[in-house]
Coordinates of C-alpha atoms (C1' of nucleotides) in Angstrom, one line a residue:
Chain A
M202 CA -4.4 12.0 28.6
A203 CA -6.8 12.2 25.7
P204 CA -6.8 15.6 24.2
E205 CA -9.0 14.6 21.3
E206 CA -7.6 16.3 18.3
P207 CA -10.5 17.2 16.0
G208 CA -8.3 18.2 13.2
S209 CA -6.3 15.1 12.9
T210 CA -8.6 13.5 10.5
A211 CA -7.4 10.3 8.9
P212 CA -7.1 10.4 5.2
A213 CA -9.8 7.8 5.0
P214 CA -9.2 5.7 1.9
A215 CA -12.2 6.0 -0.3
G216 CA -12.0 2.3 -0.8
P217 CA -9.6 -0.5 -1.4
S218 CA -9.0 -0.6 -5.1
P219 CA -11.2 -3.3 -6.5
A220 CA -8.3 -4.8 -8.4
G221 CA -6.0 -4.6 -5.4
P222 CA -6.0 -7.8 -3.4
S223 CA -6.7 -7.2 0.2
P224 CA -7.5 -10.4 1.9
A225 CA -5.9 -9.5 5.1
G226 CA -6.6 -5.8 5.2
A227 CA -5.0 -2.8 3.5
T228 CA -1.8 -1.1 4.3
P229 CA -2.3 2.3 6.0
P230 CA -2.2 5.1 3.5
T231 CA -0.1 7.1 5.9
L232 CA 2.6 4.6 5.1
L233 CA 1.9 4.1 1.4
D234 CA 2.3 7.8 0.9
L235 CA 5.9 7.6 2.0
S236 CA 8.4 6.8 -0.8
T237 CA 10.6 5.8 2.1
Y238 CA 8.2 3.1 3.0
L239 CA 7.7 1.8 -0.5
L240 CA 11.5 1.8 -1.1
S241 CA 12.1 -0.1 2.0
R242 CA 9.4 -2.7 1.4
T243 CA 10.2 -3.3 -2.3
G244 CA 13.9 -3.3 -1.5
K245 CA 13.4 -5.8 1.2
A246 CA 11.3 -8.0 -1.0
A247 CA 14.0 -7.9 -3.7
R248 CA 16.8 -8.6 -1.3
S249 CA 15.1 -11.4 0.5
R250 CA 14.1 -13.2 -2.7
L251 CA 17.5 -13.1 -4.1
A252 CA 19.0 -14.1 -0.8
E253 CA 16.7 -17.0 -0.7
R254 CA 17.8 -18.2 -4.2
L255 CA 21.4 -17.8 -3.3
A256 CA 20.9 -19.7 0.0
R257 CA 19.7 -22.7 -2.1
R258 CA 23.2 -22.8 -3.4
G259 CA 24.8 -22.2 0.0
L260 CA 25.7 -18.7 -1.0
R261 CA 25.0 -15.2 0.4
L262 CA 24.7 -11.8 -1.1
W263 CA 28.3 -11.0 -0.3
D264 CA 29.6 -13.9 -2.2
M265 CA 27.9 -12.6 -5.3
A266 CA 29.2 -9.1 -4.7
V267 CA 32.8 -10.4 -4.3
L268 CA 32.5 -12.4 -7.5
A269 CA 31.1 -9.4 -9.3
A270 CA 33.9 -7.2 -8.2
L271 CA 36.6 -9.7 -9.2
A272 CA 34.9 -10.3 -12.6
D273 CA 34.4 -6.6 -13.3
F274 CA 37.7 -5.3 -12.1
G275 CA 40.1 -8.2 -12.1
P276 CA 42.1 -9.7 -9.2
H277 CA 42.1 -7.8 -6.0
A278 CA 44.1 -7.9 -2.9
Q279 CA 41.7 -8.9 -0.2
R280 CA 42.1 -5.5 1.5
D281 CA 41.0 -3.9 -1.8
L282 CA 37.8 -6.0 -1.8
V283 CA 37.2 -4.8 1.7
R284 CA 37.5 -1.2 0.6
R285 CA 35.5 -1.5 -2.6
L286 CA 32.6 -3.3 -1.0
G287 CA 32.7 -1.6 2.3
V288 CA 32.6 -4.8 4.3
D289 CA 34.4 -5.7 7.4
A290 CA 37.9 -7.2 6.8
S291 CA 37.1 -10.0 9.2
D292 CA 33.9 -10.9 7.3
M293 CA 35.6 -10.6 4.0
A294 CA 38.2 -13.2 5.1
K295 CA 35.4 -15.6 5.8
V296 CA 33.6 -15.0 2.5
A297 CA 36.9 -15.3 0.5
D298 CA 37.7 -18.5 2.4
Q299 CA 34.4 -20.0 1.6
L300 CA 34.6 -19.0 -2.1
A301 CA 38.2 -20.4 -2.3
L302 CA 37.1 -23.6 -0.7
A303 CA 34.4 -24.0 -3.3
G304 CA 36.8 -23.3 -6.1
Y305 CA 35.2 -20.1 -7.2
V306 CA 38.2 -18.0 -6.5
E307 CA 41.9 -18.6 -6.0
R308 CA 44.0 -17.0 -3.4
A309 CA 47.8 -16.5 -3.6
R310 CA 50.2 -14.5 -1.5
D311 CA 51.4 -11.4 -3.2
A312 CA 55.0 -11.9 -4.0
A313 CA 55.7 -8.1 -3.6
D314 CA 54.0 -7.8 -0.2
R315 CA 53.6 -11.2 1.4
R316 CA 51.0 -9.9 3.8
R317 CA 48.6 -9.5 1.0
L318 CA 46.4 -12.2 -0.4
S319 CA 45.6 -11.7 -4.1
V320 CA 42.2 -13.0 -5.0
T321 CA 41.3 -14.1 -8.5
V322 CA 38.1 -15.4 -9.9
T323 CA 38.3 -18.8 -11.5
G324 CA 36.4 -20.1 -14.5
A325 CA 34.0 -21.8 -12.2
G326 CA 33.5 -18.5 -10.4
R327 CA 32.7 -16.7 -13.6
A328 CA 30.2 -19.4 -14.6
L329 CA 28.6 -19.2 -11.2
L330 CA 28.4 -15.5 -11.4
A331 CA 26.6 -15.8 -14.7
E332 CA 24.1 -18.1 -13.1
L333 CA 23.6 -15.8 -10.1
R334 CA 23.1 -12.9 -12.5
A335 CA 20.4 -14.9 -14.2
E336 CA 18.8 -15.5 -10.8
A337 CA 18.9 -11.9 -10.0
L338 CA 17.2 -11.0 -13.3
A339 CA 14.6 -13.6 -12.6
V340 CA 13.8 -12.0 -9.2
Q341 CA 13.8 -8.6 -10.9
D342 CA 11.3 -9.8 -13.4
E343 CA 9.2 -11.2 -10.6
V344 CA 9.3 -8.0 -8.5
L345 CA 8.9 -5.6 -11.3
A346 CA 6.2 -7.6 -13.0
P347 CA 3.6 -4.8 -12.9
L348 CA 5.9 -2.5 -14.9
S349 CA 6.4 -2.3 -18.6
G350 CA 9.9 -2.4 -20.1
A351 CA 10.0 1.3 -20.5
E352 CA 8.9 1.9 -17.0
R353 CA 11.5 -0.5 -15.7
R354 CA 14.1 1.4 -17.5
V355 CA 12.9 4.7 -16.0
L356 CA 12.8 3.1 -12.5
H357 CA 16.3 1.8 -13.0
E358 CA 17.6 5.1 -14.1
L359 CA 16.0 6.9 -11.1
L360 CA 17.3 4.4 -8.7
A361 CA 20.8 4.5 -10.2
R362 CA 20.9 8.2 -9.6
V363 CA 19.7 7.9 -6.0
H364 CA 22.1 5.1 -5.3
A365 CA 25.0 7.1 -6.8
E366 CA 24.5 9.8 -4.2
L367 CA 24.1 7.6 -1.2
P368 CA 26.8 8.2 1.4
G369 CA 28.8 5.2 2.1
T370 CA 28.2 3.8 -1.4
P371 CA 30.8 5.7 -3.4
Chain B
M114 CA 22.4 1.3 13.8
A115 CA 23.8 2.8 10.7
P116 CA 25.4 -0.1 9.1
E117 CA 26.1 1.7 5.9
E118 CA 27.8 4.8 6.9
P119 CA 29.1 6.5 10.1
G120 CA 27.4 9.8 10.4
S121 CA 24.0 9.8 8.8
T122 CA 22.7 12.6 10.9
A123 CA 23.4 15.9 9.2
P124 CA 23.1 16.6 5.5
A125 CA 26.7 16.7 4.5
P126 CA 27.8 20.4 4.6
A127 CA 29.6 20.5 1.3
G128 CA 29.0 17.5 -0.9
P129 CA 27.4 14.2 -0.2
S130 CA 30.3 12.0 -1.1
P131 CA 33.5 13.9 -0.5
A132 CA 35.2 15.1 -3.6
G133 CA 36.9 11.8 -4.4
P134 CA 34.8 10.0 -7.0
S135 CA 35.9 6.7 -5.6
P136 CA 37.5 7.0 -2.3
A137 CA 36.8 3.4 -1.7
G138 CA 36.5 2.0 -5.1
A139 CA 33.6 1.8 -7.5
T140 CA 30.7 -0.7 -7.2
P141 CA 30.9 -3.5 -9.7
P142 CA 28.8 -2.7 -12.8
T143 CA 27.5 -6.2 -12.7
L144 CA 25.7 -5.3 -9.6
L145 CA 24.8 -1.7 -10.6
D146 CA 23.0 -3.2 -13.7
L147 CA 20.6 -5.0 -11.5
S148 CA 17.5 -3.1 -10.5
T149 CA 17.2 -5.7 -7.8
Y150 CA 20.5 -4.5 -6.4
L151 CA 19.7 -0.8 -6.5
L152 CA 16.3 -1.4 -5.0
S153 CA 17.8 -3.4 -2.2
R154 CA 20.5 -0.8 -1.5
T155 CA 18.4 2.3 -1.6
G156 CA 15.6 0.5 0.3
K157 CA 18.1 -0.5 3.0
A158 CA 19.4 3.0 3.2
A159 CA 15.9 4.5 3.6
R160 CA 15.0 1.9 6.2
S161 CA 18.0 2.1 8.3
R162 CA 17.9 5.9 8.4
L163 CA 14.3 6.0 9.4
A164 CA 14.9 3.3 12.0
E165 CA 17.8 5.2 13.4
R166 CA 15.6 8.3 13.8
L167 CA 12.9 6.3 15.5
A168 CA 15.4 4.7 17.7
R169 CA 16.3 8.0 19.1
R170 CA 12.8 8.2 20.4
G171 CA 12.9 4.6 21.7
L172 CA 10.6 3.5 18.9
R173 CA 10.8 1.0 16.1
L174 CA 9.3 0.8 12.7
W175 CA 6.5 -1.4 13.8
D176 CA 5.4 1.2 16.3
M177 CA 5.0 3.6 13.5
A178 CA 3.1 1.1 11.4
V179 CA 0.7 0.4 14.2
L180 CA 0.0 4.0 14.9
A181 CA -0.5 4.6 11.2
A182 CA -3.0 1.7 11.0
L183 CA -4.9 3.0 13.9
A184 CA -5.0 6.6 12.7
D185 CA -6.0 5.6 9.2
F186 CA -8.5 2.9 9.9
G187 CA -9.7 3.6 13.4
P188 CA -9.6 1.3 16.4
H189 CA -8.6 -2.3 15.8
A190 CA -8.8 -5.5 17.8
Q191 CA -5.2 -6.5 18.3
R192 CA -5.8 -9.5 16.2
D193 CA -6.9 -7.3 13.3
L194 CA -3.7 -5.3 13.6
V195 CA -1.9 -8.6 13.3
R196 CA -3.7 -9.4 10.1
R197 CA -3.4 -6.0 8.6
L198 CA 0.3 -5.6 9.2
G199 CA 1.3 -9.2 8.8
V200 CA 3.2 -9.3 12.1
D201 CA 3.3 -12.1 14.5
A202 CA 0.6 -12.0 17.2
S203 CA 3.2 -12.4 19.9
D204 CA 5.2 -9.5 18.6
M205 CA 2.2 -7.3 18.2
A206 CA 1.4 -7.9 21.9
K207 CA 4.7 -6.5 22.8
V208 CA 4.5 -3.5 20.5
A209 CA 1.0 -2.7 21.7
D210 CA 2.0 -3.0 25.2
Q211 CA 4.9 -0.6 24.8
L212 CA 2.7 1.9 23.0
A213 CA 0.1 1.7 25.7
L214 CA 2.6 2.1 28.4
A215 CA 3.9 5.3 26.7
G216 CA 0.3 6.6 26.3
Y217 CA 0.2 6.5 22.6
V218 CA -2.6 4.0 22.4
E219 CA -5.3 2.8 24.8
R220 CA -6.4 -0.8 25.2
A221 CA -9.7 -1.9 26.4
R222 CA -11.4 -5.3 26.5
D223 CA -14.1 -5.6 23.9
A224 CA -17.4 -5.9 25.8
A225 CA -18.9 -8.2 23.1
D226 CA -16.0 -10.6 23.1
R227 CA -13.9 -10.2 26.3
R228 CA -11.0 -12.1 24.7
R229 CA -10.4 -9.2 22.4
L230 CA -8.4 -6.1 23.2
S231 CA -9.5 -3.1 21.3
V232 CA -6.7 -0.7 20.6
T233 CA -7.3 3.0 20.0
V234 CA -4.8 5.7 19.2
T235 CA -4.7 8.6 21.7
G236 CA -4.2 12.3 21.0
A237 CA -0.6 11.8 22.0
G238 CA -0.4 8.9 19.6
R239 CA -1.7 11.0 16.7
A240 CA 0.7 13.8 17.6
L241 CA 3.6 11.4 17.7
L242 CA 2.6 9.9 14.4
A243 CA 2.6 13.3 12.8
E244 CA 6.2 13.8 14.0
L245 CA 7.2 10.4 12.8
R246 CA 5.8 11.2 9.4
A247 CA 7.8 14.4 9.3
E248 CA 10.9 12.3 10.2
A249 CA 10.1 9.9 7.4
L250 CA 9.7 12.8 5.0
A251 CA 13.0 14.2 6.1
V252 CA 14.7 10.9 5.4
Q253 CA 12.9 10.8 2.0
D254 CA 14.2 14.2 1.2
E255 CA 17.7 13.1 2.1
V256 CA 17.7 9.9 0.1
L257 CA 15.9 11.2 -2.9
A258 CA 18.0 14.4 -3.0
P259 CA 19.3 13.8 -6.5
L260 CA 15.8 13.7 -7.9
S261 CA 13.6 16.6 -9.0
G262 CA 10.0 16.9 -7.6
A263 CA 8.6 15.5 -10.8
E264 CA 11.0 12.6 -10.8
R265 CA 10.2 11.8 -7.2
R266 CA 6.6 11.6 -8.1
V267 CA 7.3 9.2 -11.0
L268 CA 9.5 7.1 -8.7
H269 CA 6.7 7.0 -6.1
E270 CA 4.1 6.0 -8.6
L271 CA 6.3 3.2 -10.0
L272 CA 7.1 1.9 -6.6
A273 CA 3.5 2.1 -5.5
R274 CA 2.5 -0.2 -8.4
V275 CA 5.3 -2.6 -7.7
H276 CA 4.5 -2.7 -4.0
A277 CA 0.8 -3.2 -4.7
E278 CA 1.6 -6.5 -6.4
L279 CA 4.0 -7.8 -3.9
P280 CA 2.8 -11.1 -2.4
G281 CA 2.8 -11.0 1.3
T282 CA 1.6 -7.4 1.2
P283 CA -2.0 -8.0 0.3
Chain C
dC289 C1' 67.6 -2.7 14.2
dA290 C1' 63.5 -1.5 16.9
dA291 C1' 59.1 0.4 16.8
dA292 C1' 55.0 1.3 14.4
dA293 C1' 51.9 0.3 10.9
dT294 C1' 49.4 -3.0 7.8
dC295 C1' 47.1 -7.4 6.3
dA296 C1' 44.6 -11.4 7.1
dT297 C1' 42.3 -14.3 10.3
dA298 C1' 39.9 -16.5 14.4
dG299 C1' 36.7 -15.8 17.7
dG300 C1' 33.3 -13.4 19.9
dT301 C1' 29.4 -9.8 20.8
dC302 C1' 25.3 -7.2 19.9
dT303 C1' 21.1 -6.1 17.6
dG304 C1' 17.0 -6.8 15.2
dC305 C1' 13.8 -9.7 13.0
dA306 C1' 10.9 -13.6 12.5
dC307 C1' 9.1 -17.4 14.4
dC308 C1' 7.4 -20.9 17.8
dC309 C1' 5.4 -23.0 22.0
dA310 C1' 3.1 -23.1 26.3
dC311 C1' -0.3 -21.0 29.0
dT312 C1' -4.6 -18.4 30.4
dA313 C1' -9.0 -16.5 29.6
dT314 C1' -13.0 -16.5 27.0
dA315 C1' -16.5 -18.0 23.5
dG316 C1' -19.5 -21.1 21.3
dG317 C1' -21.2 -25.6 19.6
dG318 C1' -22.8 -30.0 20.8
Chain D
dC85 C1' -21.4 -29.2 31.0
dC86 C1' -17.4 -30.6 28.1
dC87 C1' -14.7 -29.8 24.1
dT88 C1' -12.7 -27.2 20.6
dA89 C1' -11.4 -22.8 18.8
dT90 C1' -9.8 -18.2 19.4
dA91 C1' -7.3 -13.9 21.5
dG92 C1' -3.7 -12.3 23.9
dT93 C1' 0.8 -13.0 26.5
dG94 C1' 5.3 -14.4 28.2
dG95 C1' 9.3 -16.5 27.3
dG96 C1' 11.8 -18.3 24.6
dT97 C1' 14.7 -19.9 19.8
dG98 C1' 17.5 -19.3 15.5
dC99 C1' 19.4 -16.5 12.1
dA100 C1' 21.8 -12.9 9.7
dG101 C1' 24.4 -8.6 9.6
dA102 C1' 27.6 -5.5 11.3
dC103 C1' 31.1 -4.8 14.4
dC104 C1' 35.0 -5.4 17.6
dT105 C1' 39.3 -7.5 19.7
dA106 C1' 43.4 -10.1 19.8
dT107 C1' 47.1 -12.3 17.3
dG108 C1' 50.6 -13.7 14.0
dA109 C1' 52.9 -12.5 10.0
dT110 C1' 55.0 -9.0 7.4
dT111 C1' 56.4 -4.5 5.7
dT112 C1' 57.7 0.2 6.6
dT113 C1' 59.7 3.8 9.1
dG114 C1' 62.3 6.4 12.5

DNA sequence: CAAAATCATAGGTCTGCACCCACTATAGGG
DNA sequence: CCCTATAGTGGGTGCAGACCTATGATTTTG
């Protein structure tokens, strides 16, 4: 079970870039060549850092998403938040409940359809969202540190286009 | 597991996101303005799609990483794989064990230090890695569909620089 | 009106990831 | 030799995310 493949030469890395820190060993080039891999890694770094900052406030990423949706598009019925954000209805109920308890949103039964709960962001919610946005920008600055302003704009534009076409996102 | 969308298998016959521009509602601009958010979302999409393809073969992302490390840098003591990939030693033992069982790697005790297990990729392992690489490229093609070749190269270069400076990666 | 559909919610499952501890085998210094 | 450190392993824990089901309240529809 060892058909030695002579041709499967590893793309031996000439050498770890002098500037590149590699105290623990370099990442395999086979992986680094994959945009998939880089996207996954950098995305995970961004997410986990932001999540960690939110966690310090007892919040999760969904909380921020809900506040953003309410601030950007105005009051939603809970079911519309579910549709817009693509989250499970049951999970949305929990998020909304927590946000309402903390005073960041208000919930009221829709008079027209008493099954529906209309969710509205409060002043406190808007203020919080502004802070969370600042946190996100701080993370962004941290993660994108090696890029110039112009490069960051290019990256953002490319990612926006990729994101726009992702199934499940629209 | 395709948490984002239901059928991620086939490239949508007609259009990616069915005609409707916002069948579910638009994403809040407050989020879309954050590169952090785009990075996280696209990264997650890439990751989950690749993971799903690997899962069909009974593999996980770590399996691919280990094979890549072995193919790129030659045989490793298990402990060196742990250092290079930044995974927990206990988890690495499990991954290596599974790979060995499937015949993708061989393990032998190091004669010099009989505590160490030297891990070597087999021919089958290299062949598998080539296939996994092809899968990753397919996912990449899927995710980066909206970008031209030149744009993909720019994106890759920017991501590579960002990734190189991420703490925890070195 | 009765039946079916819809909304919100409580509760639970499942999966993957990261991490931790206890234990064995081996190495190496004093 | 004894003692400490290291390598690998097995068997866990805890957490977060997505998902699923049942139920009560309400609206819509046949």
